[in-house]
Amino acid sequence: MRVLTGLSLFFACAASAGPFDRRLVQILYNYKDDAHVEKIAKILSVAKAHGYTGVVFASSVGLGDIHRWDAKRLERFLSAKRLCDEAGLEIGVGVWSIGYAKESFFTVDPNLAAASPVFGTVYRLTGGRCVHVPNPPRELLVEPCEIHSPRQEGDVATLRVSVKPQRSYRLRITASSDASARPEWPIAANVRRIGAKADYIEYRVFKVKTDGSKQTFELFFPSLDESEITVECRGYNRIYPGAVRIRSLELAETEPQLVLRRSGTPVAVRNAKTGKMFVEGVDYAEIPKAKHVWPGPWVKEKFAIVPLKGGAMREGDELVADCYCSFPVWGKWVSACMAAPELDPILEQSAAKIAELVNPRLWVLSFDEVRAGGGCQDCRKHGDMAHAYAALCTKCMRIVRKHRPDADIYVWNDLVDPHALQDDGKNAQMYSSMKGVWDLLPPDLGIGYWTYGPREEGMKYFSERGRRQLVCAYYDEKELKRSIEWMDLARRTPGVTGIMYCTWGDNWDLLGAFGDKVRENED
């Protein structure tokens, strides 16, 4: 197969400007329910009547672990495939979500989650048990204060706080409200890197009852490699006028929770005085693998060092433990580790099964909205997140083309677009930057462009470098204003090969109008 590079690739893309080769509908149903087949039948009927050429089964369908599906679910999906075939619609697949890894990887092993190092946790062997020796918690507020919506002068905005790198922390908020016009009043709490503007290490919205009672809320987060962070607590939005009294903001270092056991995440326990390393399975019991990471009552799975008889641990010993943990972002999102070698058999087996059952030419790598990574030993071998990401793209393209040599492969743009990246290329809980990844991608990898804000600059950037682009529009707007803007830009951009109707809220009312507008612009 000849790979186009340089100017030849650009002119090949430029020649494709004009009528779209593909007019697609994204399908989200996972076929765990019989009703999903009935729903797709109705969607396909409208799509066929309004000029669509194909569908893309999104990563939320779960094709990334289709080789493990039960017979009923598989038959439902095959019924949907037959409906596509009968309608003469191309089938594309979205696979292997890294940012929303429950759809592909965590069903196999939750320990494939991106890992944060939690190093230097202190324990003492007392009465035959290893007991955590925490540092005293810190009160961040000089005195209680109020926060308002809309925000007023003097509200808690930002507090600059020192932390120890590579530790686990808990922010505990004690609050009350008597803004009784509503039964609850929402506040937002977050922690972020110093100087970060767009993303958070962790972010939560808490609902404070307005009955005047004191209530406590907790937010857990890793300190990453940072020695200082910003803590913010504010009114959630301007919709609900009112106030909350923040009585306390307490920051405390916690012991490890949700410890991951896989390649790149070793556990180490040593004597704090002598530095002697203790041996797992000899001096202390084996640390079990995490049973879940999504979304999870994750604070229930705590790290435990259990001394073994005949081992080298002695009563009164002070121990220091190093391990790697999973932390949710926004209280629920957990990314997979891009560099874990345990991903490989899942990628191989699911690709083979997809090729056997569907044999699609169009593949979309769902490596978008990744909010964590770069902290484990496997990630750090790549140097930074940009190289780890590019290596995964290269690997997955090789796996796909082993089964379909002429596969047309795309990746979502948000993490590979210099105009979409923010905060120096570090999302949420990333330990290193994505900057420069655009120069590391395989030359024949296409871009699925979906970020509305930087679309003019971003699409131009990829077009000038000869990359094919698939524009992803609609996004549940009430009318087709933004979709029409997408269509106009896509029409003017060399290298755009298709446009896709994307709904995340099961909104199909404008499916026909969207297809008609695409065809109208082509006439």
XYZ file of C-alpha atoms in Angstrom:
523
model
C 0.000 0.000 0.000
C 1.428 3.396 -1.039
C 1.433 6.026 1.712
C 1.104 9.633 0.544
C 3.378 12.125 2.252
C 4.288 15.803 1.987
C 2.915 17.794 -0.944
C 1.505 14.714 -2.675
C -0.716 14.071 0.361
C -1.830 17.721 0.458
C -2.802 17.828 -3.213
C -4.628 14.500 -2.880
C -6.645 16.004 -0.024
C -7.188 19.324 -1.778
C -8.651 17.524 -4.744
C -11.370 16.066 -2.528
C -12.822 19.471 -1.546
C -16.426 19.827 -2.709
C -19.280 17.322 -2.314
C -18.709 15.116 0.705
C -17.742 11.500 0.021
C -19.384 10.544 3.305
C -22.560 11.843 4.958
C -22.750 9.948 8.213
C -24.905 9.364 11.284
C -23.278 8.501 14.622
C -25.037 5.722 16.560
C -24.557 5.374 20.343
C -26.771 2.399 21.297
C -24.905 -0.484 22.935
C -27.402 -3.281 22.046
C -27.876 -4.457 25.597
C -31.595 -3.815 25.027
C -33.945 -5.153 22.323
C -35.331 -1.630 21.868
C -32.000 -0.477 20.474
C -32.579 -2.431 17.263
C -36.027 -0.888 16.858
C -34.585 2.588 17.377
C -31.848 2.173 14.803
C -34.365 0.885 12.256
C -36.235 4.202 12.479
C -33.015 6.197 12.297
C -31.815 4.331 9.213
C -35.132 4.870 7.467
C -34.784 8.643 7.879
C -31.087 8.572 7.004
C -31.667 6.694 3.767
C -34.470 9.051 2.733
C -32.349 12.161 3.322
C -29.164 11.274 1.533
C -26.886 9.830 4.187
C -24.282 7.367 2.978
C -23.375 5.579 6.198
C -23.358 5.224 9.973
C -20.601 5.176 12.559
C -21.120 2.960 15.589
C -19.508 5.118 18.280
C -17.126 3.847 20.935
C -20.013 3.909 23.435
C -21.464 0.932 21.525
C -18.663 -1.029 23.179
C -17.107 -2.662 20.129
C -13.746 -2.427 21.875
C -14.650 -5.581 23.799
C -17.035 -7.163 21.276
C -15.012 -10.376 21.511
C -16.430 -10.755 25.050
C -20.098 -9.988 24.305
C -22.791 -12.512 25.160
C -24.789 -14.134 22.359
C -27.930 -11.989 22.784
C -26.096 -8.700 22.618
C -24.092 -9.868 19.638
C -27.216 -10.917 17.761
C -28.829 -7.526 18.383
C -25.795 -5.807 16.927
C -25.766 -8.125 13.912
C -29.446 -7.309 13.380
C -28.512 -3.618 13.302
C -25.713 -4.399 10.863
C -28.128 -6.221 8.558
C -30.420 -3.193 8.581
C -27.487 -1.025 7.482
C -26.579 -3.482 4.744
C -30.162 -3.623 3.476
C -30.284 0.182 3.357
C -27.008 0.286 1.433
C -25.305 2.313 4.158
C -21.588 2.068 4.891
C -20.669 1.002 8.422
C -17.848 2.732 10.270
C -16.719 1.982 13.818
C -15.478 4.067 16.724
C -13.254 2.036 19.006
C -11.085 1.897 22.098
C -12.079 4.915 24.105
C -9.200 5.979 26.349
C -10.985 8.876 28.032
C -14.137 6.837 28.721
C -12.437 3.514 29.184
C -15.344 1.665 30.781
C -16.560 1.125 27.202
C -13.547 -0.955 26.176
C -10.951 -1.732 28.786
C -12.345 -1.653 32.317
C -14.780 -4.452 31.527
C -11.666 -6.591 31.095
C -9.535 -5.179 33.921
C -10.087 -1.958 35.900
C -6.374 -1.941 36.732
C -5.774 -0.627 33.211
C -6.713 2.822 34.532
C -4.252 5.686 34.267
C -2.153 5.750 37.430
C -0.952 8.484 39.759
C 2.047 7.792 41.983
C 1.331 8.033 45.709
C 4.761 7.889 47.290
C 6.018 8.281 50.839
C 2.939 7.261 52.835
C 4.000 6.476 56.421
C 2.757 3.502 58.479
C 3.742 2.128 61.876
C 3.548 -1.524 62.891
C 1.502 -1.487 66.098
C -0.124 -4.514 67.729
C 0.620 -6.620 64.668
C -1.120 -4.139 62.328
C 0.296 -1.475 60.016
C -1.481 1.766 60.907
C -1.382 4.898 58.774
C 0.474 7.786 60.420
C -1.063 10.891 58.861
C 0.152 14.450 59.086
C -2.300 16.756 60.886
C -4.930 18.254 58.540
C -4.637 21.944 57.641
C -7.396 24.524 57.851
C -7.152 26.748 54.782
C -9.539 29.488 55.907
C -8.508 32.159 58.388
C -12.181 32.540 59.324
C -15.547 31.392 57.910
C -16.832 33.313 54.911
C -19.735 33.477 52.492
C -19.869 32.817 48.765
C -22.595 34.204 46.605
C -24.201 33.814 43.236
C -23.728 36.123 41.421
C -20.217 36.431 42.881
C -19.522 39.370 45.162
C -16.333 41.048 46.261
C -14.762 39.112 49.103
C -16.119 35.724 48.025
C -13.745 32.789 48.221
C -12.120 32.796 44.803
C -8.703 31.199 44.865
C -6.348 30.034 47.586
C -2.758 29.148 46.774
C -1.822 26.081 48.810
C 1.436 24.156 49.247
C 1.325 20.353 48.855
C 3.801 17.503 48.696
C 4.315 16.104 45.199
C 3.011 12.612 44.418
C 0.647 12.310 47.359
C -3.064 11.668 47.860
C -5.159 14.478 49.330
C -8.666 15.129 50.592
C -10.340 18.536 50.609
C -13.152 18.557 53.177
C -15.687 21.381 52.937
C -18.061 22.229 55.767
C -20.881 24.521 54.673
C -24.379 25.691 55.497
C -27.059 27.807 53.853
C -30.389 29.346 54.766
C -31.148 30.677 51.265
C -34.541 29.048 51.598
C -35.933 30.179 48.249
C -34.628 26.811 47.026
C -34.260 23.498 48.904
C -30.632 23.189 47.746
C -27.963 25.619 46.630
C -25.051 24.314 44.488
C -21.424 25.178 45.044
C -18.443 24.213 42.905
C -15.134 23.156 44.398
C -11.982 22.483 42.440
C -8.246 22.123 42.633
C -5.954 22.960 39.748
C -2.350 23.582 38.843
C -0.971 27.049 39.478
C -1.718 29.099 36.379
C -4.134 26.581 34.841
C -7.197 28.261 33.378
C -9.123 25.640 31.440
C -8.932 22.341 33.298
C -8.890 20.951 36.824
C -7.006 18.260 38.692
C -10.400 17.580 40.247
C -13.753 19.346 40.171
C -17.010 18.646 41.968
C -20.399 20.275 42.356
C -22.037 19.841 45.757
C -25.639 20.659 46.699
C -25.953 22.400 50.059
C -29.342 22.021 51.734
C -30.796 25.402 52.657
C -32.121 24.366 56.060
C -29.258 26.017 57.961
C -27.622 22.744 58.999
C -23.885 22.120 58.744
C -22.990 19.703 55.943
C -19.698 18.143 54.930
C -18.463 17.364 51.427
C -15.237 15.692 50.325
C -13.101 15.911 47.217
C -10.134 13.539 46.683
C -7.257 14.264 44.314
C -3.590 13.513 43.562
C -1.027 16.275 43.904
C 0.666 15.042 40.700
C 4.228 16.401 40.523
C 3.129 19.773 41.929
C 4.393 21.483 45.070
C 1.646 24.140 44.962
C -1.960 24.078 43.791
C -4.936 26.407 43.612
C -8.054 25.610 45.639
C -11.292 27.304 44.662
C -14.811 27.227 46.116
C -17.538 29.320 44.498
C -21.190 29.560 43.599
C -21.945 27.054 40.866
C -23.620 29.459 38.422
C -25.741 32.572 38.124
C -29.040 30.762 37.778
C -29.664 30.314 41.510
C -29.162 33.578 43.413
C -28.251 33.062 47.040
C -25.385 32.412 49.412
C -23.582 29.622 51.250
C -21.502 30.023 54.374
C -18.211 28.142 54.094
C -17.311 27.226 57.645
C -14.182 25.241 56.938
C -11.868 24.164 54.109
C -9.687 21.377 55.500
C -6.858 19.812 53.483
C -5.432 16.479 54.597
C -3.017 13.946 53.163
C -4.646 10.510 52.899
C -3.375 7.000 52.595
C -3.517 5.296 49.175
C -6.870 4.135 47.824
C -7.737 2.206 44.657
C -4.214 0.866 44.231
C -3.579 -0.397 40.691
C -1.679 -3.615 40.039
C -0.350 -4.005 36.510
C 2.811 -3.435 34.525
C 4.270 -0.066 35.387
C 2.623 0.256 38.818
C 4.822 -1.597 41.338
C 4.299 -1.455 45.089
C 7.327 -0.806 47.288
C 7.473 -0.891 51.100
C 10.642 -0.023 53.016
C 11.846 0.555 56.554
C 11.849 4.311 57.167
C 15.032 4.183 59.290
C 17.220 1.632 57.545
C 15.848 1.828 53.995
C 15.528 -1.974 53.899
C 13.062 -3.056 51.217
C 10.413 -5.542 52.310
C 9.314 -8.296 49.926
C 5.686 -8.674 48.941
C 4.465 -12.195 49.607
C 7.336 -12.821 52.060
C 7.327 -9.948 54.544
C 3.770 -8.737 53.869
C 0.741 -10.165 52.123
C 0.242 -9.554 48.421
C -1.607 -6.321 47.686
C -4.732 -7.297 45.709
C -5.708 -5.809 42.362
C -8.364 -3.100 42.301
C -11.831 -4.552 41.703
C -13.306 -1.415 40.165
C -12.477 2.158 39.283
C -15.676 3.371 37.591
C -17.572 5.228 38.886
C -17.257 3.506 42.174
C -17.479 4.177 45.870
C -13.764 4.398 45.341
C -12.763 5.444 48.852
C -13.817 2.022 50.168
C -10.886 0.171 48.580
C -8.000 1.127 50.846
C -4.378 0.098 50.723
C -3.441 -2.354 53.489
C -0.020 -3.665 54.462
C -0.530 -6.964 56.291
C 2.650 -8.339 57.957
C 3.300 -12.070 57.446
C 4.583 -14.447 60.110
C 8.253 -15.161 59.626
C 8.785 -11.932 57.711
C 11.261 -9.171 58.470
C 8.763 -6.610 59.779
C 8.994 -5.930 63.503
C 6.685 -4.350 66.062
C 7.282 -0.608 66.206
C 8.820 -0.407 62.730
C 7.997 2.745 60.780
C 7.287 1.898 57.151
C 7.148 3.989 53.985
C 4.979 2.807 51.107
C 5.065 3.749 47.411
C 2.294 2.701 45.035
C 0.147 3.892 42.130
C -3.531 4.787 42.419
C -6.531 5.664 40.282
C -8.270 8.988 40.891
C -11.540 9.940 39.193
C -11.855 13.305 37.484
C -15.058 15.238 38.236
C -15.847 12.465 40.691
C -16.494 9.838 38.012
C -14.389 9.945 34.815
C -11.424 7.574 34.691
C -9.067 7.335 31.719
C -7.151 4.246 30.653
C -3.366 4.157 30.580
C -2.195 4.599 26.977
C 1.089 2.811 27.554
C 0.035 -0.307 29.495
C 1.146 -3.394 27.524
C -1.916 -5.220 28.899
C -3.988 -3.226 26.381
C -2.432 -5.104 23.475
C -4.398 -8.392 23.612
C -7.658 -6.450 23.995
C -6.841 -4.356 20.940
C -5.838 -7.406 18.927
C -8.838 -9.560 19.853
C -11.470 -6.866 19.388
C -10.016 -5.728 16.046
C -10.057 -9.293 14.775
C -13.684 -9.765 15.842
C -14.807 -6.445 14.340
C -13.083 -7.326 11.071
C -14.710 -10.763 11.062
C -18.235 -9.465 11.673
C -18.221 -6.074 9.955
C -14.949 -5.596 8.042
C -15.357 -1.792 8.025
C -13.140 0.487 6.003
C -13.812 3.505 8.257
C -12.325 3.356 11.779
C -12.319 6.182 14.330
C -9.853 5.913 17.226
C -11.693 7.336 20.234
C -8.676 8.852 21.925
C -10.502 12.028 22.955
C -11.113 13.778 26.267
C -8.294 11.899 27.983
C -7.938 13.496 31.403
C -5.158 11.483 33.030
C -1.927 9.693 32.240
C 1.831 9.920 32.182
C 2.353 8.979 35.816
C 3.181 5.262 35.726
C 6.492 3.676 34.757
C 5.182 2.493 31.379
C 4.084 6.032 30.466
C 7.328 7.615 31.584
C 9.299 5.306 29.283
C 7.827 7.314 26.404
C 9.125 10.587 27.831
C 5.833 12.490 27.735
C 2.145 12.112 26.933
C 2.620 13.310 23.357
C 4.928 10.400 22.546
C 2.767 7.892 24.436
C -0.311 9.067 22.505
C 1.427 8.920 19.124
C 2.803 5.455 19.905
C -0.699 4.191 20.699
C -2.082 5.656 17.447
C 0.689 3.973 15.488
C 0.104 0.632 17.222
C -3.653 0.718 16.676
C -3.315 1.632 13.013
C -0.979 -1.321 12.541
C -3.443 -3.661 14.258
C -6.392 -2.418 12.186
C -4.529 -2.678 8.892
C -3.467 -6.208 9.650
C -7.135 -7.060 9.135
C -8.126 -4.325 6.667
C -5.078 -3.052 4.723
C -7.037 -0.228 3.053
C -8.633 0.999 6.295
C -9.410 4.717 6.424
C -8.495 5.667 10.007
C -9.240 8.864 11.922
C -8.657 10.179 15.446
C -10.614 12.877 17.296
C -8.922 16.276 17.127
C -9.104 17.675 20.664
C -5.791 16.266 21.923
C -3.817 16.503 18.683
C -4.796 20.035 17.652
C -2.439 22.880 18.655
C -5.423 25.261 18.530
C -7.572 23.130 20.864
C -5.025 22.312 23.583
C -5.030 24.513 26.666
C -3.044 24.824 29.892
C 0.251 24.061 28.183
C -1.101 20.768 26.863
C -1.791 19.186 30.249
C -5.346 18.037 30.810
C -6.643 17.541 34.361
C -4.454 14.779 35.851
C -1.845 14.464 33.081
C 1.732 14.318 34.339
C 3.267 15.629 31.124
C 2.228 17.574 28.063
C 0.559 16.708 24.761
C 2.395 19.562 23.037
C 4.019 18.524 19.785
C 1.921 15.387 19.317
C 0.718 16.755 15.954
C 4.234 16.278 14.566
C 4.449 12.680 15.817
C 1.261 11.201 14.306
C 1.406 8.761 11.392
C 1.100 10.802 8.169
C -1.950 8.921 6.912
C -4.006 9.288 10.099
C -7.111 11.424 9.459
C -8.685 13.909 11.876
C -12.253 13.738 13.163
C -12.829 17.435 13.889
C -15.417 18.219 16.584
C -14.258 21.166 18.732
C -16.391 24.134 17.687
C -14.386 27.023 19.161
C -11.038 26.680 17.353
C -12.486 25.119 14.190
C -11.361 27.813 11.723
C -7.716 27.740 12.779
C -7.594 24.045 13.592
C -9.136 22.758 10.374
C -6.909 25.084 8.351
C -3.875 23.766 10.224
C -4.606 20.140 9.383
C -5.657 20.945 5.825
C -2.390 22.740 5.114
C -0.540 19.658 6.331
C -2.455 17.346 4.028
C -4.549 15.471 6.571
C -7.984 14.173 5.670
C -10.730 15.482 7.941
C -14.152 14.241 8.961
C -16.297 17.046 10.391
C -18.545 16.117 13.311
C -21.479 18.490 13.627
C -24.967 18.975 15.144
C -24.313 18.290 18.881
C -27.929 18.608 20.029
C -28.596 22.221 19.076
C -32.254 23.216 18.821
C -31.800 24.518 15.301
C -29.126 23.983 12.677
C -27.276 27.271 13.111
C -23.913 25.856 14.164
C -24.328 22.851 11.897
C -24.706 25.166 8.909
C -21.542 26.993 9.989
C -19.771 23.618 10.115
C -21.047 22.746 6.648
C -19.887 26.038 5.168
C -16.428 25.725 6.692
C -16.124 22.082 5.693
C -17.049 22.966 2.111
C -14.286 25.575 1.987
C -11.602 23.370 3.548
C -9.489 21.144 1.269
C -9.210 17.584 2.518
C -12.606 17.309 4.255
C -13.946 13.915 3.237
C -17.226 13.826 5.122
C -19.603 15.265 7.685
C -21.418 13.476 10.511
C -24.629 14.061 12.484
C -23.654 13.600 16.140
C -26.226 13.512 18.919
C -25.326 12.757 22.515
C -28.880 13.233 23.782
C -30.755 10.832 21.471
C -32.106 13.792 19.489
C -33.189 12.745 16.004
C -35.742 15.424 15.123
C -33.284 17.322 12.912
C -31.675 14.281 11.297
C -33.642 14.724 8.071
C -33.155 18.494 7.951
C -29.412 18.081 8.519
C -29.142 15.614 5.628
C -31.227 17.857 3.371
C -29.045 20.862 4.174
C -25.892 18.929 3.304
C -27.376 17.907 -0.039
C -28.725 21.406 -0.646
C -25.248 22.864 -0.280
C -23.852 20.291 -2.690
C -26.312 21.118 -5.460
